[in-house]
PDB file of C-alpha atoms and ligand atoms in Angstrom:
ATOM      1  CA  UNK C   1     104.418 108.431 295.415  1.00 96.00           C
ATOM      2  CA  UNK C   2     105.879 104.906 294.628  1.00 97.00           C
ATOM      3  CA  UNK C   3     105.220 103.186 291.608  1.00 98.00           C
ATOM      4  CA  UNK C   4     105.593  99.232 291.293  1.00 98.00           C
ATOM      5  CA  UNK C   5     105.999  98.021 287.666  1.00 98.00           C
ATOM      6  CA  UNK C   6     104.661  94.283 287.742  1.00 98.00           C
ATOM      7  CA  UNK C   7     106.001  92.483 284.112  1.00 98.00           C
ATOM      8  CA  UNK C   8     107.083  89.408 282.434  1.00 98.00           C
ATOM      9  CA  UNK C   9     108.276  88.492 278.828  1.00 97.00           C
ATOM     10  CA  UNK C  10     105.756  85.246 279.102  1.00 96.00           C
ATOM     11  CA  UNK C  11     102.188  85.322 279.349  1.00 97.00           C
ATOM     12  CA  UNK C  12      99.871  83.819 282.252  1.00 97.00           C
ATOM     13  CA  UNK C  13     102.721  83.904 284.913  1.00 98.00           C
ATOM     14  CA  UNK C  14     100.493  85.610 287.127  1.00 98.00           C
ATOM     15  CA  UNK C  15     101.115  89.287 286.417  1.00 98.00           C
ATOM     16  CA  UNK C  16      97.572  90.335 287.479  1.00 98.00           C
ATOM     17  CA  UNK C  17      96.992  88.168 289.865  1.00 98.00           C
ATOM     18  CA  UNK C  18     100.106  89.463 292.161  1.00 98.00           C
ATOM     19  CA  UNK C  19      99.261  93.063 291.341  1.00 98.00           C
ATOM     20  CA  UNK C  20      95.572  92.412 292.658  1.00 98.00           C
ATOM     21  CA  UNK C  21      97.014  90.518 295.485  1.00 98.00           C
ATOM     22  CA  UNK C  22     100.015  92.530 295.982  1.00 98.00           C
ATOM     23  CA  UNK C  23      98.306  95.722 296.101  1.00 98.00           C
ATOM     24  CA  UNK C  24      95.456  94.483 298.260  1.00 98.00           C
ATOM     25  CA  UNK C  25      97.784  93.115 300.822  1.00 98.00           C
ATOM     26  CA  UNK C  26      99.849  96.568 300.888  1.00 98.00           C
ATOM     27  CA  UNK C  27      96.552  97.834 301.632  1.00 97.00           C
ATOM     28  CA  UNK C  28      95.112  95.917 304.361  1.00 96.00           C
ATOM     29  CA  UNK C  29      98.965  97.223 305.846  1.00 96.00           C
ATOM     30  CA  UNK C  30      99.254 100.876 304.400  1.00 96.00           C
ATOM     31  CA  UNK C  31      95.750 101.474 305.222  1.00 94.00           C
ATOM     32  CA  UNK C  32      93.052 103.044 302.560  1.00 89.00           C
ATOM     33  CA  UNK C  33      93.347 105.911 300.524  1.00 93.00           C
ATOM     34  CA  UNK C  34      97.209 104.648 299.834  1.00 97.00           C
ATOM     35  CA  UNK C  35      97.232 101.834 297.366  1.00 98.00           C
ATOM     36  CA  UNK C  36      96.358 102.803 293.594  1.00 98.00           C
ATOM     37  CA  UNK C  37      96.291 100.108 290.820  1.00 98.00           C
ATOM     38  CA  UNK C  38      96.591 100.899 286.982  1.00 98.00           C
ATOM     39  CA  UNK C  39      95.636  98.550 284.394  1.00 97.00           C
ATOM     40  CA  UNK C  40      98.215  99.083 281.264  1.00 98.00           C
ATOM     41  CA  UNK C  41      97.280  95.829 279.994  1.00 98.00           C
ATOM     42  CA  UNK C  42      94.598  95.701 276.952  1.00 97.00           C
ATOM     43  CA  UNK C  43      92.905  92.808 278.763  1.00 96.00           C
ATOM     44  CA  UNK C  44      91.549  95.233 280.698  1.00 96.00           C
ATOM     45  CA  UNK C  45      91.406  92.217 283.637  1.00 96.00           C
ATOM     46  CA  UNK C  46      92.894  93.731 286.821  1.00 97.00           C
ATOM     47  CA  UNK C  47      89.682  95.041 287.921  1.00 96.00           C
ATOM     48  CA  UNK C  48      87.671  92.042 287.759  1.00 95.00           C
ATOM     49  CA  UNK C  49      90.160  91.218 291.177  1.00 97.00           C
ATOM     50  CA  UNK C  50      88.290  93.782 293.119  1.00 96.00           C
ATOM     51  CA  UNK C  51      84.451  93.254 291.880  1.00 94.00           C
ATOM     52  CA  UNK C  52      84.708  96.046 289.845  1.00 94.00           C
ATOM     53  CA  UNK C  53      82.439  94.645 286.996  1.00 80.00           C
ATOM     54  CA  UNK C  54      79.724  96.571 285.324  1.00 64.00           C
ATOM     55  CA  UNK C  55      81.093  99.392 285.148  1.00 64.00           C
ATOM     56  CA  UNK C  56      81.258 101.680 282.582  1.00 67.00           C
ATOM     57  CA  UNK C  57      84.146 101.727 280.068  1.00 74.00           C
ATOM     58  CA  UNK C  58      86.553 104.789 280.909  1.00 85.00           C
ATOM     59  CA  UNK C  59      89.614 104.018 282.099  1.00 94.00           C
ATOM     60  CA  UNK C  60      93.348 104.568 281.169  1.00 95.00           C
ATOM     61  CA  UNK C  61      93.245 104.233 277.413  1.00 95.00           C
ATOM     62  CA  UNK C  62      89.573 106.693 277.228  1.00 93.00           C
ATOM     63  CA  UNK C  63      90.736 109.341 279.917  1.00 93.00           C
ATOM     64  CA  UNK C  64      94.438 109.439 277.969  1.00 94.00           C
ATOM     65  CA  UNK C  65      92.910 109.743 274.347  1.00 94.00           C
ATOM     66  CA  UNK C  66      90.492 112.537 275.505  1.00 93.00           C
ATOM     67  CA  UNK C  67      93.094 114.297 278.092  1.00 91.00           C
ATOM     68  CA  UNK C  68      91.293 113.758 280.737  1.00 92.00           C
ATOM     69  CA  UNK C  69      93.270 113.226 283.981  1.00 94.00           C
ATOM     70  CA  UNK C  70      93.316 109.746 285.205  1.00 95.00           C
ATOM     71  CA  UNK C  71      91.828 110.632 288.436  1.00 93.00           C
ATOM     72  CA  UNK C  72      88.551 110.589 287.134  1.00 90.00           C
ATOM     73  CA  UNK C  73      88.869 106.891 286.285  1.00 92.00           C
ATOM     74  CA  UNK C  74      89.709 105.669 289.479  1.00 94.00           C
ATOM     75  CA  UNK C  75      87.407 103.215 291.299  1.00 94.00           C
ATOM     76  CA  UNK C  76      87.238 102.787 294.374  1.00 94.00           C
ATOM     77  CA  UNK C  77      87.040  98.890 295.362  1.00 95.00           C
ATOM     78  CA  UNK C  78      86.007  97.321 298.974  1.00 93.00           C
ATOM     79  CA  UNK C  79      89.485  96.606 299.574  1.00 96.00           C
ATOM     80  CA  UNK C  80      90.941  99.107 300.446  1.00 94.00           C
ATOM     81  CA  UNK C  81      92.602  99.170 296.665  1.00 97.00           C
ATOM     82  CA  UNK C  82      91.205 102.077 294.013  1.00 97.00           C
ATOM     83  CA  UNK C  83      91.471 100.466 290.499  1.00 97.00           C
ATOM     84  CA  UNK C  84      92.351 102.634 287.401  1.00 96.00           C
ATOM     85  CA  UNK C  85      91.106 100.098 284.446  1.00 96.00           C
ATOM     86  CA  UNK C  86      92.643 100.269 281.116  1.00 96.00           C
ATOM     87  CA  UNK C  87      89.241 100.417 279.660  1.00 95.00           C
ATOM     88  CA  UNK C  88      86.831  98.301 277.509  1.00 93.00           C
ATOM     89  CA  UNK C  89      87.732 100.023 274.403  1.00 93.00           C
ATOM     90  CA  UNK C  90      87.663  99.760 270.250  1.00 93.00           C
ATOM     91  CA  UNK C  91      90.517  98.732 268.184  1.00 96.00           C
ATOM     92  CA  UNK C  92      91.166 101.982 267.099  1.00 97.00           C
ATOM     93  CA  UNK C  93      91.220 103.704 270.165  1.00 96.00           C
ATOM     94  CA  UNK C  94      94.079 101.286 271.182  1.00 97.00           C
ATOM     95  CA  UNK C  95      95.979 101.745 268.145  1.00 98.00           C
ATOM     96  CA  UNK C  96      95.811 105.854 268.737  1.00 97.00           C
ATOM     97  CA  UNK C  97      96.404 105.615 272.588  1.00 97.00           C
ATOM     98  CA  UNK C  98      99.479 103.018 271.689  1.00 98.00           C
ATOM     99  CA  UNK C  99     100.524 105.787 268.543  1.00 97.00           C
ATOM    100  CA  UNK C 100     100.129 108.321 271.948  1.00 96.00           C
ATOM    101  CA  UNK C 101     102.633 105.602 274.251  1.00 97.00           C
ATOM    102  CA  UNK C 102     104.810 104.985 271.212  1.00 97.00           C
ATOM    103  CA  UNK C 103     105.492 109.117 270.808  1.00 96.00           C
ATOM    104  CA  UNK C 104     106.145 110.124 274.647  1.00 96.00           C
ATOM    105  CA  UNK C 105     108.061 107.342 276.874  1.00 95.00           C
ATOM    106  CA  UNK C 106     106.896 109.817 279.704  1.00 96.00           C
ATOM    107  CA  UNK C 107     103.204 109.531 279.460  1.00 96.00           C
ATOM    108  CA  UNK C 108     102.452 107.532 282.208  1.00 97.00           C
ATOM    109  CA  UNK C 109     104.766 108.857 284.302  1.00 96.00           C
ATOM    110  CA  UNK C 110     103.216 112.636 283.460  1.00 96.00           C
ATOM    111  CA  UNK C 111     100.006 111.040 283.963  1.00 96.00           C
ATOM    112  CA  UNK C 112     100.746 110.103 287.514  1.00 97.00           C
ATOM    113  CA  UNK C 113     102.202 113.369 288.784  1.00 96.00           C
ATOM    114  CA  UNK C 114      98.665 114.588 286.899  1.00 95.00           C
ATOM    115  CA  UNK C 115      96.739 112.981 288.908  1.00 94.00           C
ATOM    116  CA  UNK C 116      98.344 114.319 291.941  1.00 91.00           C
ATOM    117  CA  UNK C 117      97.962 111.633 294.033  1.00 92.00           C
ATOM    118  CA  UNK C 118     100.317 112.179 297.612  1.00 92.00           C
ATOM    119  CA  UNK C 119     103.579 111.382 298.268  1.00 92.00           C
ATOM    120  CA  UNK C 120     102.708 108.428 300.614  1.00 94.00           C
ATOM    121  CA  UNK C 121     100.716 106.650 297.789  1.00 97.00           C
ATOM    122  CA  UNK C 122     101.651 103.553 296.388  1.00 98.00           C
ATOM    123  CA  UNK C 123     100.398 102.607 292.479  1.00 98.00           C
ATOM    124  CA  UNK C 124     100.680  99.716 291.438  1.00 98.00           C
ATOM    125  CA  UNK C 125     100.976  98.718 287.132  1.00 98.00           C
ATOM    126  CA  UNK C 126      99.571  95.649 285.508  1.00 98.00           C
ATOM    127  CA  UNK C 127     101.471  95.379 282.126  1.00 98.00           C
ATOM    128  CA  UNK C 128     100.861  93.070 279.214  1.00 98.00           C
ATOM    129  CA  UNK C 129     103.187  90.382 278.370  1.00 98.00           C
ATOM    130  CA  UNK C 130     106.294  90.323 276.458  1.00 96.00           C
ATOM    131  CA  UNK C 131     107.838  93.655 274.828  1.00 96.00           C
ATOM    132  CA  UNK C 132     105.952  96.647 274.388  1.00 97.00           C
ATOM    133  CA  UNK C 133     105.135 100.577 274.561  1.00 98.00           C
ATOM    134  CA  UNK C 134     103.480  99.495 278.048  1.00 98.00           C
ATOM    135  CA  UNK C 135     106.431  97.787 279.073  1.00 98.00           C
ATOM    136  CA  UNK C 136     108.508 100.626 278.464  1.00 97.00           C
ATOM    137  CA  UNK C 137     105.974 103.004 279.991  1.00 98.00           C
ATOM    138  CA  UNK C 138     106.010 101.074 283.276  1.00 98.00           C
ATOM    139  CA  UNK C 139     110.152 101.036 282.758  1.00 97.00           C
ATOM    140  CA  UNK C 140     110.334 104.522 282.670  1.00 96.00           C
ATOM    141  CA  UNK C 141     108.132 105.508 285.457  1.00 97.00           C
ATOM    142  CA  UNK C 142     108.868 102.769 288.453  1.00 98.00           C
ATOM    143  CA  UNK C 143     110.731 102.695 291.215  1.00 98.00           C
ATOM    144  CA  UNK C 144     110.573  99.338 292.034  1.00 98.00           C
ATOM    145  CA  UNK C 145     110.044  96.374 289.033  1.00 98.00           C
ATOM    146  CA  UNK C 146     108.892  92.762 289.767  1.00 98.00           C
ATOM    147  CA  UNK C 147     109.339  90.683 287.029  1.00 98.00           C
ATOM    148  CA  UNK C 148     107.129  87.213 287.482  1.00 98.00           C
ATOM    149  CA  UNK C 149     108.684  83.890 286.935  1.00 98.00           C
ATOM    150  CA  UNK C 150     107.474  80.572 287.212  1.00 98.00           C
ATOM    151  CA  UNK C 151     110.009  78.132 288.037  1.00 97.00           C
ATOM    152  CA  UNK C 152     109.696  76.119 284.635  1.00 96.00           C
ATOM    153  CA  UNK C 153     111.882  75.811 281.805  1.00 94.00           C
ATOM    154  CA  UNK C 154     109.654  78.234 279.450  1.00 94.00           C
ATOM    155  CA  UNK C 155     110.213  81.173 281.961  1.00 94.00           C
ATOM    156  CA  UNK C 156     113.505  80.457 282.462  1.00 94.00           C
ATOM    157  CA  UNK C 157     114.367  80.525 278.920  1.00 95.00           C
ATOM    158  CA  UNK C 158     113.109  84.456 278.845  1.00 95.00           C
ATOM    159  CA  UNK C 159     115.278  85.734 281.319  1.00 96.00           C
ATOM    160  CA  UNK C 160     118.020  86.738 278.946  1.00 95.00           C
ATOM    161  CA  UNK C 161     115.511  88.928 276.643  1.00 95.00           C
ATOM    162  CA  UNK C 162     114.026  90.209 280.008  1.00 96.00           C
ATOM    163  CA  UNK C 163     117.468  91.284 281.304  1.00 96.00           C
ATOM    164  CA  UNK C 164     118.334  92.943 277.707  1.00 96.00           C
ATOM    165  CA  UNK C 165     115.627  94.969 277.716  1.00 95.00           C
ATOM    166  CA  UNK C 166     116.320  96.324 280.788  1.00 96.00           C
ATOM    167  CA  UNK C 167     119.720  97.125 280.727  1.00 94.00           C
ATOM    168  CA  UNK C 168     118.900  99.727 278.770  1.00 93.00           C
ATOM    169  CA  UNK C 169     116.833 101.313 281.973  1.00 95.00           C
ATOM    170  CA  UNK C 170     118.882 100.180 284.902  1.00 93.00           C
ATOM    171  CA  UNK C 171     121.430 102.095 282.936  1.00 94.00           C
ATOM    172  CA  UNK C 172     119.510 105.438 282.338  1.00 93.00           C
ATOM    173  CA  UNK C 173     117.884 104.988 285.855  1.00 94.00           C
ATOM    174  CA  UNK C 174     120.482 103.823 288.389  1.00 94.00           C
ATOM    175  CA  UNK C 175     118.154 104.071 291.279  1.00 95.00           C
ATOM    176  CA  UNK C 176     115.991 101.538 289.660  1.00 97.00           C
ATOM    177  CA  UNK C 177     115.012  98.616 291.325  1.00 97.00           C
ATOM    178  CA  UNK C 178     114.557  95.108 289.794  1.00 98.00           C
ATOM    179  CA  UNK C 179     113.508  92.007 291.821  1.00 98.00           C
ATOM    180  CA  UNK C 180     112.101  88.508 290.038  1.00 98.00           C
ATOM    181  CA  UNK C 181     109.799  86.916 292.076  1.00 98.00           C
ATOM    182  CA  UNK C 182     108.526  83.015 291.505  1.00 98.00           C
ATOM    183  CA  UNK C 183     104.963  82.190 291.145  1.00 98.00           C
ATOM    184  CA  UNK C 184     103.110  79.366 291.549  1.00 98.00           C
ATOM    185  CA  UNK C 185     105.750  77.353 293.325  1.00 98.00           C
ATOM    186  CA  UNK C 186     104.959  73.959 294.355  1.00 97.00           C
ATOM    187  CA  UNK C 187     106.795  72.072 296.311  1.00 94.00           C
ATOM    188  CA  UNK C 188     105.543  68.848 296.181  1.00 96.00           C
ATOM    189  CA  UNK C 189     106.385  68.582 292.664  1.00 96.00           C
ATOM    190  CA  UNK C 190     110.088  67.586 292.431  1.00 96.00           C
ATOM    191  CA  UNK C 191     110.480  69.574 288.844  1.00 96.00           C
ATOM    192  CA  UNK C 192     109.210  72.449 290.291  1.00 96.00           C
ATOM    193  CA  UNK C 193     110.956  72.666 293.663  1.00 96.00           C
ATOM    194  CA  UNK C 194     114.181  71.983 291.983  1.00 96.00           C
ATOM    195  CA  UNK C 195     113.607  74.513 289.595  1.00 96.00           C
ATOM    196  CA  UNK C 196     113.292  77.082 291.981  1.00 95.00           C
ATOM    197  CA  UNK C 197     115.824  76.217 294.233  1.00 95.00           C
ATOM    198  CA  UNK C 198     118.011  76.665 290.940  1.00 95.00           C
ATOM    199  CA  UNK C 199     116.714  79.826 289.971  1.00 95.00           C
ATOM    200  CA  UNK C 200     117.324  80.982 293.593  1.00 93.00           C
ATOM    201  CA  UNK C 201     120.599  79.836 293.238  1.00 93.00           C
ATOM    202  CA  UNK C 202     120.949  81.616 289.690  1.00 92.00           C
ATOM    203  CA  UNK C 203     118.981  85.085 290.441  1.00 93.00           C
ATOM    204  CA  UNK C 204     120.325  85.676 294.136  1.00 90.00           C
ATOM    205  CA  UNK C 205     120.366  88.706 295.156  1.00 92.00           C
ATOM    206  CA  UNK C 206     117.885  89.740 292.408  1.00 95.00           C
ATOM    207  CA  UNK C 207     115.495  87.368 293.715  1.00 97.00           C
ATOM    208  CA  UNK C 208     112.679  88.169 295.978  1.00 97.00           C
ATOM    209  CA  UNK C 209     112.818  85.710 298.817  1.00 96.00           C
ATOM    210  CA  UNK C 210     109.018  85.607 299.095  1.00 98.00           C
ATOM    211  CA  UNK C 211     107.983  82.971 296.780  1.00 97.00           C
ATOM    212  CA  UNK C 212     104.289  82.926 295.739  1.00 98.00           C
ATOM    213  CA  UNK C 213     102.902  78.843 296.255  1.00 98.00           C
ATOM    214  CA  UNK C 214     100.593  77.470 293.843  1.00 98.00           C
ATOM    215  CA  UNK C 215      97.129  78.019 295.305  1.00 98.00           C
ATOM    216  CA  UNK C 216      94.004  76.637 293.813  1.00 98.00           C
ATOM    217  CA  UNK C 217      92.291  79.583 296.080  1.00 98.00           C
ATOM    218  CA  UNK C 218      94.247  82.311 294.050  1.00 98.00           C
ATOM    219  CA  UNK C 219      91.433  80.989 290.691  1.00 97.00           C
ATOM    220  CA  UNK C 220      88.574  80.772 293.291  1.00 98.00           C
ATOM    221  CA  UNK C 221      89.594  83.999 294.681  1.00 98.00           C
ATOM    222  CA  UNK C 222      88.804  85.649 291.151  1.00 97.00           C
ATOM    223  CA  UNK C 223      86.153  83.573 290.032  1.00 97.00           C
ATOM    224  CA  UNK C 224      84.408  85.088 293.232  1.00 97.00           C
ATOM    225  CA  UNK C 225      85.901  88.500 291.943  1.00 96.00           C
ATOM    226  CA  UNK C 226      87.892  89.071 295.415  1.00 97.00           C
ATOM    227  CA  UNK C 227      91.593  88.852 295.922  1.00 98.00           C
ATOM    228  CA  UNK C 228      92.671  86.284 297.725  1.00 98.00           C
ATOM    229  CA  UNK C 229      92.848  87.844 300.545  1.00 98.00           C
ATOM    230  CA  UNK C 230      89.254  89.031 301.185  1.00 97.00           C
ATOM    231  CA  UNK C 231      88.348  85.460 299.594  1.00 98.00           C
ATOM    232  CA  UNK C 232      90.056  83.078 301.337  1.00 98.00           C
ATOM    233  CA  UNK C 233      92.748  85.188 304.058  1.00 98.00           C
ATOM    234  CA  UNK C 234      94.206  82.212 305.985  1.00 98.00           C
ATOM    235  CA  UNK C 235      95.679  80.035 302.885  1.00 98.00           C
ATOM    236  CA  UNK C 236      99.140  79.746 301.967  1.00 98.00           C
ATOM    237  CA  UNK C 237      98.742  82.275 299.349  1.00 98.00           C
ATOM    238  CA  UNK C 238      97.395  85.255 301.675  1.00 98.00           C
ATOM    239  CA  UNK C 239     100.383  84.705 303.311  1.00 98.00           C
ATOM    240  CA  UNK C 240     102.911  84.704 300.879  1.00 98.00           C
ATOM    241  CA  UNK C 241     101.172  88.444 299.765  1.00 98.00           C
ATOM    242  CA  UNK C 242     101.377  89.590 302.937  1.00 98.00           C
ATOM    243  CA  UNK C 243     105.004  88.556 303.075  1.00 98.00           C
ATOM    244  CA  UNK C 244     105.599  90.074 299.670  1.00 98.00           C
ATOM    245  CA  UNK C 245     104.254  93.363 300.730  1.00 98.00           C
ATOM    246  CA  UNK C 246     106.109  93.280 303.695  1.00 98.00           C
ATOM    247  CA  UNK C 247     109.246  93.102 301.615  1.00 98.00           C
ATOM    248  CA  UNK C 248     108.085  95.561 299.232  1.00 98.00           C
ATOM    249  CA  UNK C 249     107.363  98.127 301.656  1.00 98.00           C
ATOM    250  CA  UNK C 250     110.783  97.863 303.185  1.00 97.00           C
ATOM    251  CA  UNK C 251     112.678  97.484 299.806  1.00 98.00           C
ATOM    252  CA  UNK C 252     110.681 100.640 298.694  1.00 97.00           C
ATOM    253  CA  UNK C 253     112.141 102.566 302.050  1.00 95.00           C
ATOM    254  CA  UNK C 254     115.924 101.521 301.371  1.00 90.00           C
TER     255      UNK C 254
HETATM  256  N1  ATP Z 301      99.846  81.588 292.928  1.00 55.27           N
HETATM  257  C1  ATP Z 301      98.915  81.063 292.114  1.00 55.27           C
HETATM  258  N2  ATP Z 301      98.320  79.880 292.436  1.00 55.27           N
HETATM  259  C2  ATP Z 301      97.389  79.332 291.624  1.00 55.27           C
HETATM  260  N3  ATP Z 301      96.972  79.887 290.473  1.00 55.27           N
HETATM  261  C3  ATP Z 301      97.513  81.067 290.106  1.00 55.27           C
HETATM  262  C4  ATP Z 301      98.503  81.719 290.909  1.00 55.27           C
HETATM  263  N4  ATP Z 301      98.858  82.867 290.268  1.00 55.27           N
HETATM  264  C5  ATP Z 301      98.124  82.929 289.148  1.00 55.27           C
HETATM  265  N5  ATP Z 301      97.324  81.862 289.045  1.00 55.27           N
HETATM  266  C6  ATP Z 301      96.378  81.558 287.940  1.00 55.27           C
HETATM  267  O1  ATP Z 301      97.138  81.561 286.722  1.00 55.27           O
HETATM  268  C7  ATP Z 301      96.364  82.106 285.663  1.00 55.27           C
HETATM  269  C8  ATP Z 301      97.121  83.260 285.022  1.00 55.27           C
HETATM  270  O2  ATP Z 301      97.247  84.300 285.979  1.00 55.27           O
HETATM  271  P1  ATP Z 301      97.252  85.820 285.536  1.00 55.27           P
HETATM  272  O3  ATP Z 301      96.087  86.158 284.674  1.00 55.27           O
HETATM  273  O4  ATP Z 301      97.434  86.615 286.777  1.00 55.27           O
HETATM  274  O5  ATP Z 301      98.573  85.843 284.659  1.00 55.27           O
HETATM  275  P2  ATP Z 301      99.146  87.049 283.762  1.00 55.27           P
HETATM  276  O6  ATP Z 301     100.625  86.968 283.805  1.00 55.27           O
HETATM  277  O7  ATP Z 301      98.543  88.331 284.196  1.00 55.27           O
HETATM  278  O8  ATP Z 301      98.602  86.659 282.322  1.00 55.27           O
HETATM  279  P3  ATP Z 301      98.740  87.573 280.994  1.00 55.27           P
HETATM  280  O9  ATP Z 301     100.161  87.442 280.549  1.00 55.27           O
HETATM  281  O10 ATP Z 301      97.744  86.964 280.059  1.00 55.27           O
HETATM  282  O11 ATP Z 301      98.396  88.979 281.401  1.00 55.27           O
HETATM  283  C9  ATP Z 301      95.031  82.521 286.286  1.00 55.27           C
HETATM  284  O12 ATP Z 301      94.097  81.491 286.056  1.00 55.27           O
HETATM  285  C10 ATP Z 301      95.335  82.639 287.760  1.00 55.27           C
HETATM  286  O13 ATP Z 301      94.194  82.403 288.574  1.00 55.27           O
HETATM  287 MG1   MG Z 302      97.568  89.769 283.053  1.00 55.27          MG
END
């Protein structure tokens, strides 16, 4: 099993929407049965990407708090994805299942081997933004990070608490691996190109070099609960996801 940690210290850089993407693209190549998502984010979002709606509310936080194993919260989607949702759950169920996170840094990680999923699977987490026990759940368990940027000043400006933070793993966990990736680049917009451009120049060779292009069908895609892919599969977008999970697959294999 391979585990992909998607995370960012700023909020609505497009976390979810590359995990949905992401993983559905890794699937359309991996083939079904091997691409898992988990939903660690209290927004409990991820799985409106894949139609999943109306479904009941078990999920990651439920299954955890009554030890069930997280297999039995797994949906299967149409896209060759399944989706383990964090859950549409009380106040006071997050509080215990964060008191839970807060007490063993291994829980997800235990969680996954639980749920015996095999060794050619790849899962990958949604996280919330900024610090947190989910961050540091996802830190401890992946082999592979992506941390989202969008090439503006305001995500820039994070990437010294981001790198902080995860000294502290890269340390511990030398085979860790830690790749930014840009979102949402546009390159007709002068600020925007030359930001990126700068933060290639800055992040290289911690830089992914598939940048993800601003794509008004990325929205659609969701508001038509589909990724992109299934949604709209020719746009610029589609391709930059399949490009991404070409990369991932082969940085995953080095
Ligand atoms: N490449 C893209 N092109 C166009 N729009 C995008 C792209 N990526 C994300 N978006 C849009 O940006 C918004 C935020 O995306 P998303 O919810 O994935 O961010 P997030 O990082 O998960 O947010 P949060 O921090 O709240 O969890 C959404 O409206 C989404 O449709
Ligand atoms: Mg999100």
């Amino acid at each position: 099993m391979s585990v992909i940690g998607v995370i960012s210290m700023k909020g609505g850089v497009g976390k979810t929407s590359t995990t949905a993407n992401l993983a559905t693209a890794l699937g359309s190549q991996l083939g079904d049965g091997r691409v898992y998502t988990v939903d660690l984010d209290p927004q409990n979002a991820l799985h409106w990407h894949f139609g999943l709606i109306d479904q009941d509310d078990s999920g990651v936080c439920e299954q955890s708090l009554h030890e069930g194993n997280w297999r039995n919260a797994m949906l299967e989607s149409s896209f060759n994805v399944r989706c383990l949702p964090y859950g549409n759950v009380a106040e006071t169920d997050r509080e215990a299942f964060e008191s839970l996170l807060s007490q063993s840094d291994q829980w997800v990680n235990e969680q996954l081997k639980a749920a015996e999923l095999s060794d050619n699977v790849v899962v990958v987490i949604d996280s919330p933004p900024g610090p947190s026990v989910y961050l540091k759940q996802v830190c401890e368990c992946a082999d592979l990070i992506l941390i989202v940027l969008l090439a503006d000043a305001g995500s820039y400006a994070t990437i010294p608490e981001m790198e902080t933070w995860l000294d502290t793993y890269t340390t511990k966990r030398p085979e860790l691996k830690v790749y930014y990736v840009l979102n949402q680049i546009d390159r007709s917009e002068t600020l925007n190109r030359d930001t990126a451009a700068f933060l290639h120049r800055q992040l290289k060779p911690r830089l992914c070099p598939v940048d993800i292009h601003n794509d008004e069908a990325v929205a659609e895609a969701l508001a038509f609960q589909q990724p992109v892919l299934s949604y709209e599969p020719h746009c610029q977008a589609s391709h930059d996801f399949v490009r991404l999970a070409m990369w991932t697959i082969n940085t995953l294999n080095k």
